[in-house]
mmCIF file of C-alpha atoms and ligand atoms in Angstrom:
data_model
loop_
_atom_site.group_PDB
_atom_site.id
_atom_site.type_symbol
_atom_site.label_atom_id
_atom_site.label_comp_id
_atom_site.label_asym_id
_atom_site.label_seq_id
_atom_site.Cartn_x
_atom_site.Cartn_y
_atom_site.Cartn_z
ATOM 1 C CA MET A 1 110.785 74.842 124.967
ATOM 2 C CA ALA A 2 114.296 76.218 124.498
ATOM 3 C CA HIS A 3 114.874 79.953 124.997
ATOM 4 C CA SER A 4 117.401 82.304 123.652
ATOM 5 C CA GLN A 5 119.609 84.460 125.875
ATOM 6 C CA ASN A 6 116.932 87.225 126.033
ATOM 7 C CA GLY A 7 114.202 84.874 127.304
ATOM 8 C CA TRP A 8 112.129 84.654 123.995
ATOM 9 C CA SER A 9 111.209 81.120 122.885
ATOM 10 C CA ALA A 10 113.607 79.746 120.423
ATOM 11 C CA GLY A 11 113.177 76.950 117.760
ATOM 12 C CA THR A 12 112.176 76.325 114.235
ATOM 13 C CA PRO A 13 110.423 79.061 112.342
ATOM 14 C CA THR A 14 107.170 77.255 112.926
ATOM 15 C CA THR A 15 107.537 76.806 116.651
ATOM 16 C CA ILE A 16 108.319 80.471 117.108
ATOM 17 C CA GLY A 17 105.248 81.451 115.038
ATOM 18 C CA GLY A 18 106.661 82.231 111.757
ATOM 19 C CA LEU A 19 109.246 84.673 110.231
ATOM 20 C CA ASP A 20 108.579 87.816 108.462
ATOM 21 C CA LYS A 21 110.819 88.003 105.386
ATOM 22 C CA SER A 22 109.722 91.320 104.103
ATOM 23 C CA PRO A 23 112.377 93.734 102.906
ATOM 24 C CA VAL A 24 113.486 96.558 105.167
ATOM 25 C CA PRO A 25 110.662 99.439 104.658
ATOM 26 C CA GLY A 26 111.735 101.592 101.805
ATOM 27 C CA THR A 27 114.459 99.417 100.496
ATOM 28 C CA LYS A 28 114.968 96.168 98.628
ATOM 29 C CA ILE A 29 117.334 94.858 101.391
ATOM 30 C CA LYS A 30 116.107 91.512 102.868
ATOM 31 C CA LEU A 31 117.292 89.697 106.038
ATOM 32 C CA PRO A 32 117.463 86.337 104.199
ATOM 33 C CA GLN A 33 115.852 84.252 106.971
ATOM 34 C CA GLY A 34 113.654 87.016 108.136
ATOM 35 C CA VAL A 35 112.742 87.834 111.720
ATOM 36 C CA ARG A 36 110.072 86.708 114.077
ATOM 37 C CA LYS A 37 106.645 87.678 112.762
ATOM 38 C CA GLY A 38 104.528 90.453 114.306
ATOM 39 C CA ASP A 39 105.561 93.111 116.678
ATOM 40 C CA VAL A 40 109.194 91.876 116.755
ATOM 41 C CA ALA A 41 109.339 92.353 112.986
ATOM 42 C CA THR A 42 107.794 95.707 113.274
ATOM 43 C CA VAL A 43 110.551 96.795 115.760
ATOM 44 C CA LEU A 44 113.497 95.281 114.235
ATOM 45 C CA LEU A 45 112.673 96.239 110.611
ATOM 46 C CA TYR A 46 112.046 99.759 111.881
ATOM 47 C CA VAL A 47 115.516 99.727 113.492
ATOM 48 C CA ALA A 48 116.984 98.512 110.133
ATOM 49 C CA GLU A 49 115.116 101.153 108.286
ATOM 50 C CA ARG A 50 116.332 104.109 110.465
ATOM 51 C CA PHE A 51 119.874 102.722 110.458
ATOM 52 C CA HIS A 52 119.843 102.748 106.615
ATOM 53 C CA HIS A 53 118.667 106.391 106.535
ATOM 54 C CA SER A 54 120.718 107.790 109.519
ATOM 55 C CA VAL A 55 123.717 105.667 110.104
ATOM 56 C CA GLU A 56 124.777 103.825 107.011
ATOM 57 C CA ALA A 57 123.116 102.572 103.877
ATOM 58 C CA LEU A 58 122.277 98.854 104.160
ATOM 59 C CA HIS A 59 124.108 96.392 101.927
ATOM 60 C CA ALA A 60 122.347 93.383 100.297
ATOM 61 C CA ASP A 61 123.520 90.049 101.477
ATOM 62 C CA GLN A 62 125.281 91.547 104.565
ATOM 63 C CA CYS A 63 122.316 91.809 106.758
ATOM 64 C CA TRP A 64 120.962 88.815 108.744
ATOM 65 C CA GLY A 65 118.020 87.878 110.976
ATOM 66 C CA TYR A 66 116.842 84.463 112.237
ATOM 67 C CA ASN A 67 119.427 81.745 112.559
ATOM 68 C CA TYR A 68 119.135 78.835 115.011
ATOM 69 C CA ARG A 69 122.451 78.702 116.626
ATOM 70 C CA LYS A 70 124.378 79.312 119.948
ATOM 71 C CA VAL A 71 125.979 82.488 120.955
ATOM 72 C CA ARG A 72 129.450 82.313 119.252
ATOM 73 C CA GLY A 73 131.903 80.788 121.569
ATOM 74 C CA SER A 74 129.148 79.499 123.950
ATOM 75 C CA GLU A 75 128.606 75.827 124.641
ATOM 76 C CA SER A 76 124.986 76.204 125.665
ATOM 77 C CA THR A 77 123.322 79.587 125.365
ATOM 78 C CA LEU A 78 121.217 80.014 122.425
ATOM 79 C CA SER A 79 121.846 83.355 120.380
ATOM 80 C CA ASN A 80 118.971 85.775 120.192
ATOM 81 C CA HIS A 81 119.047 85.102 116.515
ATOM 82 C CA ALA A 82 117.590 81.529 117.244
ATOM 83 C CA SER A 83 114.447 83.202 118.454
ATOM 84 C CA GLY A 84 114.238 85.596 115.537
ATOM 85 C CA THR A 85 114.732 88.572 117.882
ATOM 86 C CA ALA A 86 118.111 89.914 116.653
ATOM 87 C CA ILE A 87 119.562 91.350 113.520
ATOM 88 C CA ASP A 88 123.017 91.922 112.118
ATOM 89 C CA LEU A 89 123.387 95.004 109.799
ATOM 90 C CA ASN A 90 126.155 95.466 107.316
ATOM 91 C CA ALA A 91 128.072 92.642 109.056
ATOM 92 C CA PRO A 92 131.529 92.600 107.263
ATOM 93 C CA ALA A 93 132.187 96.229 108.051
ATOM 94 C CA HIS A 94 131.262 95.723 111.721
ATOM 95 C CA PRO A 95 132.783 92.330 112.647
ATOM 96 C CA LEU A 96 132.199 90.586 115.949
ATOM 97 C CA GLY A 97 134.908 91.490 118.535
ATOM 98 C CA LYS A 98 135.822 94.878 116.829
ATOM 99 C CA ALA A 99 135.111 98.118 118.568
ATOM 100 C CA GLY A 100 134.963 101.587 116.937
ATOM 101 C CA THR A 101 133.680 100.542 113.542
ATOM 102 C CA PHE A 102 131.224 103.538 113.550
ATOM 103 C CA ASN A 103 132.350 107.158 113.797
ATOM 104 C CA ALA A 104 130.896 109.474 116.650
ATOM 105 C CA LYS A 105 128.190 110.855 114.341
ATOM 106 C CA GLN A 106 126.973 107.286 113.410
ATOM 107 C CA VAL A 107 126.947 106.290 117.097
ATOM 108 C CA ALA A 108 124.889 109.450 117.901
ATOM 109 C CA ALA A 109 122.421 108.301 115.210
ATOM 110 C CA ILE A 110 122.401 104.729 116.650
ATOM 111 C CA ARG A 111 121.622 106.143 120.181
ATOM 112 C CA LYS A 112 118.603 108.065 118.657
ATOM 113 C CA ILE A 113 117.157 104.874 117.379
ATOM 114 C CA LEU A 114 117.764 103.068 120.612
ATOM 115 C CA ASP A 115 116.269 105.939 122.517
ATOM 116 C CA PHE A 116 113.085 105.772 120.485
ATOM 117 C CA CYS A 117 112.713 102.138 121.322
ATOM 118 C CA ASP A 118 112.690 103.046 124.971
ATOM 119 C CA GLY A 119 115.198 100.420 126.097
ATOM 120 C CA ALA A 120 113.513 97.470 124.156
ATOM 121 C CA VAL A 121 116.477 97.171 121.841
ATOM 122 C CA ARG A 122 120.032 96.651 122.744
ATOM 123 C CA TRP A 123 123.061 97.347 120.459
ATOM 124 C CA GLY A 124 125.984 94.904 120.484
ATOM 125 C CA GLY A 125 128.237 97.966 120.528
ATOM 126 C CA ASP A 126 127.116 98.303 124.068
ATOM 127 C CA TYR A 127 128.280 94.860 125.259
ATOM 128 C CA ARG A 128 130.766 95.285 128.178
ATOM 129 C CA THR A 129 133.083 92.495 127.126
ATOM 130 C CA ARG A 130 133.085 91.416 123.428
ATOM 131 C CA LYS A 131 131.589 94.060 121.160
ATOM 132 C CA ASP A 132 129.408 93.158 118.307
ATOM 133 C CA GLU A 133 128.640 96.393 116.523
ATOM 134 C CA MET A 134 126.632 94.807 113.627
ATOM 135 C CA HIS A 135 124.129 93.354 116.103
ATOM 136 C CA PHE A 136 120.688 94.733 117.462
ATOM 137 C CA GLU A 137 118.537 92.672 119.778
ATOM 138 C CA LEU A 138 115.296 92.809 121.740
ATOM 139 C CA ILE A 139 115.836 92.694 125.430
ATOM 140 C CA LYS A 140 112.257 93.250 126.753
ATOM 141 C CA ASP A 141 109.191 90.870 126.652
ATOM 142 C CA ALA A 142 106.264 90.722 124.349
ATOM 143 C CA SER A 143 104.196 93.453 126.145
ATOM 144 C CA ASP A 144 106.865 95.933 126.010
ATOM 145 C CA VAL A 145 107.706 95.239 122.454
ATOM 146 C CA ALA A 146 103.982 95.591 121.540
ATOM 147 C CA LEU A 147 104.110 99.099 123.002
ATOM 148 C CA ILE A 148 107.140 99.989 120.934
ATOM 149 C CA ALA A 149 105.450 98.470 117.717
ATOM 150 C CA LYS A 150 102.409 100.618 118.505
ATOM 151 C CA LYS A 151 104.628 103.686 118.853
ATOM 152 C CA ILE A 152 106.175 102.790 115.432
ATOM 153 C CA HIS A 153 102.806 102.495 113.837
ATOM 154 C CA VAL A 154 101.719 105.876 115.140
ATOM 155 C CA ALA A 155 104.913 107.484 113.917
ATOM 156 C CA ARG A 156 104.508 105.999 110.478
ATOM 157 C CA ALA A 157 100.779 107.047 110.214
ATOM 158 C CA ASP A 158 101.877 110.575 111.360
ATOM 159 C CA ALA A 159 104.579 110.781 108.771
ATOM 160 C CA ALA A 160 102.272 109.598 106.058
ATOM 161 C CA ALA A 161 99.669 112.177 107.064
ATOM 162 C CA HIS A 162 102.151 115.028 106.908
ATOM 163 C CA ALA A 163 103.929 113.956 103.720
ATOM 164 C CA LYS A 164 102.882 116.107 100.734
ATOM 165 C CA LEU A 165 100.319 114.687 98.596
ATOM 166 C CA ALA A 166 101.325 114.075 94.931
ATOM 167 C CA GLU A 167 99.289 116.660 92.932
ATOM 168 C CA THR A 168 98.476 114.020 90.208
ATOM 169 C CA SER A 169 94.961 115.578 89.304
ATOM 170 C CA LEU A 170 93.623 112.023 89.785
ATOM 171 C CA LEU A 171 91.292 110.984 92.587
ATOM 172 C CA ASP A 172 93.718 108.126 93.598
ATOM 173 C CA PRO A 173 93.639 106.263 96.819
ATOM 174 C CA ALA A 174 96.279 108.421 98.378
ATOM 175 C CA THR A 175 94.236 111.554 97.805
ATOM 176 C CA ILE A 176 90.983 109.772 99.129
ATOM 177 C CA ARG A 177 92.751 108.617 102.056
ATOM 178 C CA ARG A 178 94.082 112.135 102.952
ATOM 179 C CA TRP A 179 90.599 113.704 102.381
ATOM 180 C CA GLN A 180 89.194 111.038 104.649
ATOM 181 C CA GLN A 181 91.850 111.699 107.322
ATOM 182 C CA ILE A 182 91.019 115.468 107.157
ATOM 183 C CA MET A 183 87.259 114.883 107.259
ATOM 184 C CA HIS A 184 87.719 112.329 110.118
ATOM 185 C CA THR A 185 86.097 109.370 108.372
ATOM 186 C CA PRO A 186 87.468 105.842 108.231
ATOM 187 C CA ALA A 187 90.698 106.285 106.019
ATOM 188 C CA ASP A 188 90.675 103.308 103.626
ATOM 189 C CA GLY A 189 91.528 105.111 100.406
ATOM 190 C CA ALA A 190 88.262 104.055 98.726
ATOM 191 C CA ILE A 191 84.929 105.834 98.035
ATOM 192 C CA HIS A 192 82.120 103.528 98.653
ATOM 193 C CA GLU A 193 78.423 103.879 97.715
ATOM 194 C CA PRO A 194 77.267 105.308 100.146
ATOM 195 C CA SER A 195 80.468 106.781 101.428
ATOM 196 C CA ASP A 196 81.139 108.262 104.974
ATOM 197 C CA LEU A 197 83.568 110.565 103.385
ATOM 198 C CA VAL A 198 80.935 111.769 100.750
ATOM 199 C CA LYS A 199 78.423 112.373 103.581
ATOM 200 C CA ALA A 200 81.081 114.480 105.451
ATOM 201 C CA VAL A 201 81.778 116.449 102.430
ATOM 202 C CA GLN A 202 78.208 117.007 101.774
ATOM 203 C CA ARG A 203 77.553 118.115 105.305
ATOM 204 C CA HIS A 204 80.471 120.651 104.958
ATOM 205 C CA LEU A 205 79.281 121.851 101.619
ATOM 206 C CA ASN A 206 75.864 122.354 103.023
ATOM 207 C CA LYS A 207 77.557 124.756 105.587
ATOM 208 C CA HIS A 208 78.680 126.709 102.569
ATOM 209 C CA GLY A 209 75.322 126.930 100.714
ATOM 210 C CA GLY A 210 75.225 123.463 99.250
ATOM 211 C CA LYS A 211 71.705 122.444 99.859
ATOM 212 C CA LEU A 212 72.646 118.755 99.179
ATOM 213 C CA THR A 213 70.991 115.713 100.367
ATOM 214 C CA VAL A 214 73.433 113.923 102.764
ATOM 215 C CA ASP A 215 73.165 110.522 101.164
ATOM 216 C CA GLY A 216 76.897 109.612 100.752
ATOM 217 C CA LEU A 217 76.403 109.468 96.935
ATOM 218 C CA GLY A 218 77.273 111.791 94.163
ATOM 219 C CA LEU A 219 80.936 111.494 93.697
ATOM 220 C CA ALA A 220 80.652 108.890 91.130
ATOM 221 C CA ARG A 221 82.984 109.935 88.122
ATOM 222 C CA GLY A 222 81.687 110.761 84.645
ATOM 223 C CA THR A 223 78.110 111.743 85.591
ATOM 224 C CA LYS A 224 76.720 115.060 86.427
ATOM 225 C CA THR A 225 75.860 115.504 90.054
ATOM 226 C CA LYS A 226 74.847 118.314 92.453
ATOM 227 C CA THR A 227 77.459 117.142 94.939
ATOM 228 C CA VAL A 228 80.269 117.596 92.140
ATOM 229 C CA ALA A 229 78.838 120.987 91.206
ATOM 230 C CA ALA A 230 78.706 122.183 94.931
ATOM 231 C CA LEU A 231 82.262 120.978 95.310
ATOM 232 C CA GLN A 232 83.564 122.708 92.381
ATOM 233 C CA LYS A 233 81.783 125.901 93.496
ATOM 234 C CA TYR A 234 83.376 125.484 97.040
ATOM 235 C CA LEU A 235 86.789 125.050 95.476
ATOM 236 C CA GLY A 236 86.378 128.152 93.283
ATOM 237 C CA ILE A 237 86.410 126.585 89.860
ATOM 238 C CA ARG A 238 83.737 126.283 87.016
ATOM 239 C CA ALA A 239 80.857 124.234 88.289
ATOM 240 C CA THR A 240 80.313 121.601 85.471
ATOM 241 C CA GLY A 241 78.901 119.132 87.911
ATOM 242 C CA ILE A 242 81.037 116.372 86.361
ATOM 243 C CA LEU A 243 84.120 114.701 87.815
ATOM 244 C CA PRO A 244 85.868 113.063 84.809
ATOM 245 C CA LYS A 245 87.287 109.574 85.151
ATOM 246 C CA GLY A 246 90.865 110.597 84.288
ATOM 247 C CA LYS A 247 92.857 113.733 85.239
ATOM 248 C CA SER A 248 90.795 116.668 86.328
ATOM 249 C CA ALA A 249 91.251 120.288 87.387
ATOM 250 C CA THR A 250 88.716 119.750 90.144
ATOM 251 C CA VAL A 251 90.904 117.052 91.673
ATOM 252 C CA LEU A 252 94.089 119.037 91.244
ATOM 253 C CA THR A 253 92.583 121.959 93.079
ATOM 254 C CA LEU A 254 91.329 119.576 95.773
ATOM 255 C CA GLN A 255 94.907 118.106 96.038
ATOM 256 C CA LYS A 256 96.316 121.609 96.488
ATOM 257 C CA ARG A 257 93.661 122.309 99.207
ATOM 258 C CA LEU A 258 94.329 118.977 101.128
ATOM 259 C CA ASN A 259 97.997 119.819 100.913
ATOM 260 C CA THR A 260 97.245 122.863 103.186
ATOM 261 C CA GLY A 261 95.898 120.410 105.732
ATOM 262 C CA THR A 262 92.447 121.423 105.444
ATOM 263 C CA PHE A 263 89.314 120.985 103.103
HETATM 264 ZN ZN1 ZN B 301 124.007 89.242 115.704
#
């Protein structure tokens, strides 16, 4: 099997295990041919996402990924684009061979992204001979790239856990997920029957005089339950025992509580 310059296997999209064509997270920008699926995509799309936010807004149709070709000007060496392990960002503004296309502040922001990736990503602006400032590529093997992908997943989960919950008054998946995170139960954003979250809530309410059976039930919407009544009492609002299907003052109070980071 052929290999690209960085040692990753190169070939057709199928032979390299498929391409991930999802947009750069938080944007509609796509790298038309995508990048290598899995951890490689996690890392390279993360680089593109941070580039978009901290270096320069990405432009549609100016960002590229997989491309089965040789290094420009080389007779034999396959480009890292041929293994789906390189991306080009805002290519026209940062053409191959041109140095100094980013200002000092932008270069500092690029350095921060590279630092986060612990040496797994190289920037074409750091090439000693011919600069390629649009270009970012992986220079480590799969096990190192997996570590960076894991670091990115942790950073994303952490950011999501600290983002302010929208106070919608609705018991939506985001609210359930945050409640689950705070109660240390599996965070899938859904209340099952029975539910680990509801059990944890019932146990907690029992510490506050709830006298509830810990059965993981009782948060069904629209019917009167002891669990809802105890929850309302705990939150300091009128204990009707009913959690309406639509917007509710109980959920709004709950969301405000969860936004303090506790229940
Ligand atoms: Zn490139």
